[in-house]
Structures are given as structure tokens and as C-alpha cells.
């Protein structure tokens, strides 16, 4: 193994939202730069291998910080995630130094429509946090309008991002957040939108008045949502090059 291509991160904490969903916060020795929306490849060393067992996860934190945040789903039959859940704070996690990916903000369009299922919201969190950071620092003259549709089976699966994004939507004129749950009968206190992401997509796209000719659409998460949402976007007049996707291939029971 060429250790020069890897860094060791330290697990700061894990915040559980359900038995299968958690945010992992990891600390690097130095600030980590990347383009919001990209993914890092992280993992653990195995005794019988000469390199870490690695998997790609979208980074939810903004670039330029020593803290990296990942919204991860546990897969019981998976090789890595059960071991991640066994870690205690202070444990070491390996990361490939090169953070990559093309699921980043489209520079050719002014408006941005972002649809996600559960952990698929991660890239959008990074993009939103980065734009907010730049605005507050005076590094960006004006914001680009963003609308995030975020779906899950039940509201607690939206994690702490539910409250964070709701608060930002109340504070910021350029940002709107629409959470939705597909199993409201299992979530009786939920008063927001009901249905899968693709069920509420057209309604909120029309309400936002984002012109298809000047709007980039992003779909991230479950492949079925992505396929259905892209069909809606195409019928709404979006060109192929305005639609971006990032598929997470884990099949969830009762997916959002």
C-alpha cells in the first residue's frame, strides 16, 4: 500500500437517526479542500489486506474544514458499514486523499432544483453550506436560488438535516426546503408533505417558478426515484444536459 495516497481521520462522533442511519463526523489533521457535491473514499484497514477496505460517501460538510461529515446507511450484509458502526470515538478511519466526483453545482444555470432520498441529501448539504459560508465571508456577491426536495419513509430518517434545512429556509430568501415522507401512517405527528419525492416534485417545481431553460436539476439517492423524477423533468421541458444524477444503489425496505 502506498500510504502517501491516504490520510488517517479520527472519528469524533456518530449521531444515530435510526438503527440503519447515522451521521459520522471525522476529523482530519489539516483542512480538506474539495468541490461541494463530491465524494470521499473512506474505510478501515483489514488484517489480511495490504490496503484499506474502502467505500465512496458524499461529503456533507463544506470544504476548507478539518471536520468531514458523512450521512451513511448501514447495510447489515455489507463489508464495511457494520464495522463503522462498531467504532468508538477516537478510532482511526482511512481516506483516499483525492476527493472526486462530477455531481457538483452546474455553473451554466442560475436556478438549482435538488431532489434526494434519505442519505442522498449529503451533496446538497455541502453545496448549501458552502454557498452560505461564502456569502457570509463576502466571497460571493449574490446567491443562486436553490430548492431541495428531501424524502424518506418516516421523518426521523431525514436526520438533523430536517431541522437544519427548515431553519435555513426560514432565514434565507434564496433557499427553499420541502421534506416529504412516504409512510405517514407510521409517523402520526408528521404534518408536512406526504408521498415520495417524485410525487411532490412537479407541484413544487411549478410553485418555485424555476424556468427549465435556466434551471439545473439534480437527483440523488434511490435509483427508482431518480428514474421517475427524470421523466417528470424531461416532460417539464428540461434538456438532458440540465439534469444531473448520482445513484446510491442500496435497496431500502419501504424506500423514501
Coordinates of C-alpha atoms in Angstrom, one line a residue:
X1 CA 0.0 0.0 0.0
X2 CA 1.2 3.5 -0.9
X3 CA 0.4 5.4 2.3
X4 CA 1.2 8.7 0.6
X5 CA -2.2 8.4 -1.2
X6 CA -4.2 8.2 2.1
X7 CA -4.8 10.2 5.2
X8 CA -6.0 9.0 8.6
X9 CA -9.1 10.6 10.0
X10 CA -10.3 10.5 13.6
X11 CA -13.9 9.6 14.5
X12 CA -15.3 12.5 16.5
X13 CA -18.8 11.2 17.0
X14 CA -21.7 9.4 15.4
X15 CA -25.3 10.6 15.6
X16 CA -27.9 7.9 15.1
X17 CA -31.3 8.6 13.5
X18 CA -32.4 5.0 13.3
X19 CA -30.8 1.6 13.5
X20 CA -29.6 2.0 10.0
X21 CA -28.9 5.7 9.5
X22 CA -26.3 7.9 11.1
X23 CA -24.1 10.9 10.6
X24 CA -20.4 10.3 11.1
X25 CA -18.1 13.2 11.9
X26 CA -14.5 12.7 11.2
X27 CA -11.5 15.0 11.8
X28 CA -8.5 15.4 9.6
X29 CA -5.2 16.8 10.7
X30 CA -5.4 19.7 8.2
X31 CA -8.2 21.4 6.3
X32 CA -9.6 19.3 3.4
X33 CA -10.3 21.0 0.1
X34 CA -12.8 19.7 -2.5
X35 CA -15.7 20.9 -4.6
X36 CA -19.1 20.7 -2.8
X37 CA -21.0 17.7 -4.1
X38 CA -18.0 15.4 -4.5
X39 CA -17.4 12.2 -2.6
X40 CA -14.6 10.8 -0.4
X41 CA -13.5 7.2 -0.3
X42 CA -13.2 6.1 3.3
X43 CA -12.7 2.8 5.1
X44 CA -10.9 0.6 7.5
X45 CA -7.7 -1.4 7.4
X46 CA -8.1 -5.2 7.3
X47 CA -5.6 -7.6 8.9
X48 CA -5.4 -9.8 5.8
X49 CA -5.1 -7.0 3.2
X50 CA -2.4 -4.6 2.3
X51 CA -4.8 -1.7 1.7
X52 CA -8.0 -0.4 3.4
X53 CA -11.4 -1.7 2.7
X54 CA -12.9 1.5 1.1
X55 CA -16.3 2.8 0.0
X56 CA -17.4 6.1 -1.5
X57 CA -19.6 8.5 0.5
X58 CA -20.7 12.0 -0.4
X59 CA -19.2 14.7 1.9
X60 CA -21.9 16.7 3.6
X61 CA -19.6 19.3 5.2
X62 CA -18.3 22.4 3.4
X63 CA -14.8 22.4 2.1
X64 CA -11.9 24.0 3.9
X65 CA -12.6 22.5 7.3
X66 CA -10.8 19.8 9.3
X67 CA -14.2 18.2 10.0
X68 CA -15.7 15.9 7.4
X69 CA -19.4 14.8 7.8
X70 CA -21.0 11.8 6.1
X71 CA -24.6 10.7 6.2
X72 CA -24.4 6.9 6.0
X73 CA -26.8 4.0 5.8
X74 CA -25.8 0.7 7.5
X75 CA -26.1 -2.4 5.3
X76 CA -26.0 -5.4 7.6
X77 CA -24.7 -7.7 4.9
X78 CA -22.1 -5.1 3.8
X79 CA -18.4 -5.5 4.3
X80 CA -17.8 -2.0 5.7
X81 CA -20.7 -0.3 7.3
X82 CA -21.3 -2.8 10.2
X83 CA -17.6 -2.3 11.1
X84 CA -18.1 1.5 11.0
X85 CA -21.0 1.2 13.5
X86 CA -18.6 -0.7 15.8
X87 CA -16.2 2.1 16.1
X88 CA -15.8 4.3 19.2
X89 CA -14.8 8.0 19.2
X90 CA -11.1 8.3 18.7
X91 CA -10.9 5.4 16.2
X92 CA -8.9 5.9 13.0
X93 CA -10.6 5.8 9.6
X94 CA -8.6 5.8 6.3
X95 CA -9.4 8.2 3.5
X96 CA -8.1 8.4 0.0
X97 CA -6.6 11.9 -0.4
X98 CA -8.2 12.5 -3.7
X99 CA -11.8 13.6 -3.3
X100 CA -13.6 13.3 -6.6
X101 CA -16.9 13.3 -8.4
X102 CA -18.8 15.4 -11.0
X103 CA -22.1 15.8 -9.1
X104 CA -21.3 19.5 -8.4
X105 CA -23.1 22.8 -9.0
X106 CA -23.8 23.4 -12.7
X107 CA -22.1 26.8 -13.5
X108 CA -24.2 27.4 -16.6
X109 CA -27.6 27.8 -14.9
X110 CA -28.9 30.3 -12.3
X111 CA -31.5 28.2 -10.5
X112 CA -30.9 24.8 -8.9
X113 CA -33.6 22.1 -8.1
X114 CA -32.3 19.3 -5.9
X115 CA -34.2 16.1 -5.2
X116 CA -32.9 13.4 -2.8
X117 CA -33.9 10.3 -0.9
X118 CA -32.6 10.0 2.7
X119 CA -28.8 10.0 2.5
X120 CA -28.8 11.4 -1.0
X121 CA -29.2 14.9 0.6
X122 CA -25.5 14.8 1.5
X123 CA -24.1 16.6 -1.6
X124 CA -26.7 19.3 -1.3
X125 CA -25.9 19.9 2.3
X126 CA -22.3 20.6 1.2
X127 CA -23.3 22.9 -1.6
X128 CA -25.7 24.9 0.6
X129 CA -23.3 25.2 3.5
X130 CA -20.6 26.3 1.1
X131 CA -22.7 29.0 -0.6
X132 CA -23.8 30.3 2.8
X133 CA -20.2 30.3 4.1
X134 CA -19.1 32.3 1.0
X135 CA -21.9 34.8 1.3
X136 CA -21.2 35.4 5.0
X137 CA -17.5 35.8 4.3
X138 CA -18.1 38.3 1.4
X139 CA -16.6 35.9 -1.1
X140 CA -19.8 35.7 -3.2
X141 CA -21.7 38.7 -4.4
X142 CA -25.1 37.1 -4.8
X143 CA -26.6 33.7 -4.1
X144 CA -28.1 31.3 -6.6
X145 CA -31.6 30.2 -5.8
X146 CA -31.9 26.6 -4.5
X147 CA -34.9 24.3 -3.9
X148 CA -34.3 21.0 -2.1
X149 CA -36.9 18.2 -2.1
X150 CA -35.9 15.6 0.5
X151 CA -37.8 12.3 1.0
X152 CA -37.8 9.4 3.4
X153 CA -40.2 6.8 4.7
X154 CA -40.5 8.5 8.1
X155 CA -39.4 11.9 9.2
X156 CA -36.7 10.8 11.7
X157 CA -34.9 9.3 8.7
X158 CA -34.3 12.8 7.4
X159 CA -31.9 13.2 10.4
X160 CA -30.8 16.5 11.9
X161 CA -30.9 17.9 8.4
X162 CA -34.6 18.3 8.7
X163 CA -34.3 21.0 11.4
X164 CA -31.2 22.5 9.9
X165 CA -32.7 23.0 6.4
X166 CA -36.0 24.1 7.8
X167 CA -34.3 26.8 9.8
X168 CA -32.2 27.9 6.8
X169 CA -35.4 28.1 4.6
X170 CA -37.0 30.4 7.1
X171 CA -33.8 32.6 7.3
X172 CA -32.8 32.7 3.6
X173 CA -34.7 34.2 0.7
X174 CA -32.7 32.2 -1.8
X175 CA -33.4 28.7 -0.3
X176 CA -36.5 26.6 0.0
X177 CA -36.7 23.1 1.6
X178 CA -39.5 20.6 1.1
X179 CA -39.3 17.4 3.2
X180 CA -41.7 14.6 2.5
X181 CA -42.5 11.2 4.0
X182 CA -43.9 8.2 2.1
X183 CA -45.3 6.4 5.2
X184 CA -47.2 9.0 7.1
X185 CA -49.3 6.3 8.9
X186 CA -46.1 5.3 10.7
X187 CA -45.4 8.9 11.6
X188 CA -48.6 10.3 13.0
X189 CA -47.2 13.6 14.2
X190 CA -45.9 14.5 10.7
X191 CA -47.7 17.5 9.3
X192 CA -45.6 18.1 6.2
X193 CA -45.8 16.8 2.6
X194 CA -46.7 13.1 2.1
X195 CA -45.6 10.9 -0.7
X196 CA -42.3 10.0 -2.5
X197 CA -40.1 12.7 -3.8
X198 CA -41.3 12.2 -7.3
X199 CA -44.9 12.6 -6.1
X200 CA -44.3 16.2 -5.0
X201 CA -41.7 17.2 -7.5
X202 CA -43.9 18.8 -10.1
X203 CA -46.1 20.6 -7.6
X204 CA -43.1 22.4 -6.0
X205 CA -41.3 22.9 -9.3
X206 CA -44.3 24.8 -10.6
X207 CA -44.7 26.8 -7.4
X208 CA -41.0 27.8 -7.4
X209 CA -41.3 29.2 -10.9
X210 CA -37.8 27.9 -11.9
X211 CA -37.6 28.3 -15.7
X212 CA -36.4 25.0 -17.2
X213 CA -34.2 26.9 -19.6
X214 CA -32.2 28.4 -16.7
X215 CA -32.5 25.6 -14.1
X216 CA -30.2 22.7 -13.3
X217 CA -31.9 19.7 -11.8
X218 CA -30.1 17.2 -9.6
X219 CA -31.4 13.8 -8.4
X220 CA -29.5 11.8 -5.8
X221 CA -30.3 8.6 -3.9
X222 CA -32.5 5.7 -4.8
X223 CA -32.3 4.7 -8.5
X224 CA -36.1 4.3 -8.8
X225 CA -36.7 7.9 -7.6
X226 CA -34.1 9.2 -10.0
X227 CA -35.6 7.4 -13.0
X228 CA -39.1 8.7 -12.2
X229 CA -38.0 12.2 -11.4
X230 CA -36.0 12.5 -14.5
X231 CA -39.1 11.5 -16.6
X232 CA -41.0 14.3 -14.9
X233 CA -38.2 16.8 -15.5
X234 CA -38.0 15.9 -19.2
X235 CA -41.7 16.3 -19.7
X236 CA -41.4 19.7 -17.9
X237 CA -39.0 20.8 -20.6
X238 CA -35.6 20.2 -19.1
X239 CA -32.8 19.4 -21.5
X240 CA -30.7 16.3 -20.9
X241 CA -27.6 18.4 -20.1
X242 CA -29.5 20.2 -17.4
X243 CA -30.3 17.0 -15.4
X244 CA -27.6 15.5 -13.2
X245 CA -27.8 12.3 -11.2
X246 CA -26.0 10.4 -8.5
X247 CA -27.4 6.9 -7.8
X248 CA -27.0 5.2 -4.5
X249 CA -27.5 1.5 -5.1
X250 CA -28.6 0.3 -1.7
X251 CA -32.2 -1.0 -1.9
X252 CA -34.1 0.1 1.2
X253 CA -37.2 -1.6 2.6
X254 CA -40.0 0.8 2.0
X255 CA -37.7 3.3 0.4
X256 CA -38.5 7.0 0.7

